[in-house]
Coordinates of C-alpha atoms in Angstrom, one line a residue:
M1 CA 29.4 -28.0 21.4
Y2 CA 27.3 -26.6 18.5
S3 CA 24.7 -29.4 18.6
E4 CA 24.4 -29.4 22.3
S5 CA 23.9 -25.6 22.4
R6 CA 21.3 -25.6 19.6
E7 CA 19.3 -28.6 20.8
E8 CA 16.8 -26.7 22.9
A9 CA 16.1 -24.3 20.0
R10 CA 15.6 -27.2 17.6
D11 CA 13.1 -28.8 20.0
F12 CA 11.1 -25.6 20.2
A13 CA 11.2 -25.3 16.4
R14 CA 9.9 -28.9 16.0
V15 CA 7.0 -28.2 18.4
R16 CA 6.3 -24.8 16.7
N17 CA 6.2 -26.4 13.3
A18 CA 3.8 -29.1 14.6
C19 CA 1.5 -26.4 16.0
F20 CA 1.5 -24.4 12.8
E21 CA 0.8 -27.6 10.7
Q22 CA -2.1 -28.5 13.1
A23 CA -3.4 -25.0 12.9
R24 CA -3.4 -25.2 9.1
Q25 CA -5.2 -28.5 9.1
A26 CA -7.8 -27.1 11.6
Y27 CA -8.4 -24.1 9.4
L28 CA -8.8 -26.3 6.3
I29 CA -11.6 -28.3 8.0
G30 CA -13.3 -25.1 9.2
N31 CA -12.3 -25.1 12.8
K32 CA -11.1 -21.5 12.9
A33 CA -11.1 -21.3 16.8
L34 CA -8.8 -24.3 17.1
A35 CA -6.7 -22.9 14.3
K36 CA -6.3 -19.6 16.1
E37 CA -5.4 -21.4 19.4
L38 CA -2.8 -23.5 17.7
S39 CA -1.4 -20.6 15.8
I40 CA -1.0 -18.6 19.1
K41 CA 0.8 -21.7 20.6
G42 CA 3.1 -21.9 17.6
Q43 CA 3.9 -18.2 18.0
A44 CA 4.8 -18.7 21.7
Y45 CA 7.1 -21.6 20.8
N46 CA 8.6 -19.5 18.1
S47 CA 9.5 -16.8 20.7
Q48 CA 11.0 -19.6 22.9
M49 CA 13.0 -20.9 20.0
K50 CA 14.5 -17.4 19.3
A51 CA 15.4 -17.0 23.0
A52 CA 17.0 -20.4 23.0
H53 CA 19.0 -19.5 19.9
E54 CA 20.2 -16.3 21.7
K55 CA 21.3 -18.3 24.7
A56 CA 23.1 -20.7 22.3
R57 CA 24.8 -17.8 20.5
E58 CA 26.2 -16.5 23.8
A59 CA 27.3 -19.9 25.0
I60 CA 29.0 -20.8 21.7
Y61 CA 30.7 -17.4 21.4
R62 CA 31.9 -17.2 25.0
Q63 CA 33.3 -20.7 24.8
R64 CA 35.3 -19.9 21.7
N65 CA 36.3 -16.4 22.9
P66 CA 37.0 -16.4 26.6
G67 CA 38.0 -12.8 27.6
S68 CA 38.3 -11.8 24.0
L69 CA 38.9 -8.1 24.7
Q70 CA 41.2 -8.5 27.7
R71 CA 44.2 -10.0 25.9
G72 CA 46.2 -6.9 25.1
S73 CA 47.2 -6.7 21.5
D74 CA 46.4 -10.3 20.8
R75 CA 42.8 -9.9 19.7
L76 CA 40.8 -12.7 18.1
I77 CA 37.1 -12.9 17.4
D78 CA 36.2 -16.5 16.5
L79 CA 32.8 -16.7 14.9
H80 CA 32.7 -20.4 14.2
G81 CA 29.4 -22.1 15.1
L82 CA 27.3 -18.9 14.8
H83 CA 24.6 -18.3 12.3
V84 CA 25.3 -15.4 10.0
S85 CA 22.9 -12.9 11.7
E86 CA 24.4 -13.9 15.1
A87 CA 27.9 -13.4 13.9
I88 CA 27.1 -10.0 12.4
H89 CA 25.5 -8.9 15.7
I90 CA 28.5 -10.0 17.7
L91 CA 30.9 -8.2 15.2
K92 CA 28.9 -5.0 15.6
V93 CA 29.2 -5.2 19.4
E94 CA 32.9 -6.3 19.6
L95 CA 34.2 -4.0 16.8
G96 CA 32.2 -1.1 18.3
S97 CA 34.0 -1.7 21.6
L98 CA 37.3 -1.9 19.9
R99 CA 36.7 1.2 17.9
G100 CA 36.0 3.0 21.2
M101 CA 39.2 1.7 22.7
A102 CA 41.2 2.7 19.6
R103 CA 39.8 6.2 19.5
A104 CA 40.4 6.7 23.3
S105 CA 44.0 5.6 23.0
G106 CA 44.6 7.4 19.7
E107 CA 46.1 4.2 18.3
R108 CA 45.2 2.0 15.4
M109 CA 44.3 -1.6 16.5
Q110 CA 44.2 -4.9 14.7
V111 CA 41.8 -7.7 15.3
M112 CA 41.8 -11.2 13.7
V113 CA 38.4 -12.4 12.8
C114 CA 38.1 -16.2 12.3
V115 CA 35.2 -17.0 9.9
G116 CA 36.2 -20.4 8.7
T117 CA 36.0 -21.7 5.2
G118 CA 32.6 -23.4 5.3
H119 CA 33.6 -27.0 5.7
H120 CA 30.7 -27.5 8.1
T121 CA 28.2 -25.6 6.1
K122 CA 25.2 -27.8 5.5
G123 CA 23.0 -27.7 2.5
S124 CA 25.1 -25.3 0.5
R125 CA 28.4 -25.5 -1.4
T126 CA 29.3 -21.9 -0.5
A127 CA 30.3 -20.8 2.9
R128 CA 27.9 -18.0 3.9
L129 CA 29.7 -16.6 7.0
P130 CA 32.9 -15.4 5.3
I131 CA 30.9 -13.6 2.5
A132 CA 28.6 -11.9 5.0
V133 CA 31.4 -10.8 7.3
E134 CA 33.4 -9.4 4.4
Q135 CA 30.3 -7.5 3.2
F136 CA 29.7 -6.2 6.7
L137 CA 33.3 -5.0 7.0
L138 CA 33.0 -3.2 3.6
D139 CA 29.7 -1.6 4.6
E140 CA 31.3 -0.4 7.8
G141 CA 34.3 1.1 5.9
L142 CA 36.7 -1.2 7.7
H143 CA 39.9 -2.3 5.9
Y144 CA 40.8 -5.9 6.1
T145 CA 43.2 -8.4 4.6
Q146 CA 43.0 -12.2 4.4
P147 CA 46.3 -13.7 5.6
Q148 CA 44.9 -17.2 5.1
P149 CA 41.6 -18.7 4.1
G150 CA 39.0 -18.2 6.8
L151 CA 40.9 -15.6 8.7
L152 CA 40.6 -11.9 8.3
R153 CA 42.9 -9.2 9.7
V154 CA 40.8 -6.1 10.4
A155 CA 42.2 -2.6 11.0
V156 CA 40.3 -0.7 13.7
Y157 CA 40.8 3.0 14.3

């Protein structure tokens, strides 16, 4: 699922990188007009790559979290497959919504946040997502426990 969803963004990134490299080469040989043209193309592909990543973020999240806020007291936010910045963005939105519901009902709520343990993290020995999510929760003043590795229980009120 992850690879399929990210493929379009990776394609745009490859073309963007090729444009920027060609722009660099054109600049080095003195063809500044061509360098500028290629740079502008690279920037356009960069925008398309970002849009493709946003589309992938939504697809990955929705597939892992169908109807996440409609399941009564059984709340789970599964962040597997998301980049750190994407996961934090989604947490802000989802926890903000849950905070509103908790305040409206006057009740404390719990949500389980699945961050994984980093087994699929490439190029690094340390899982980035759990660390970033825990830091986000601390920054937001939210209390949490870790009932098992890769799973956080967050108190929302």
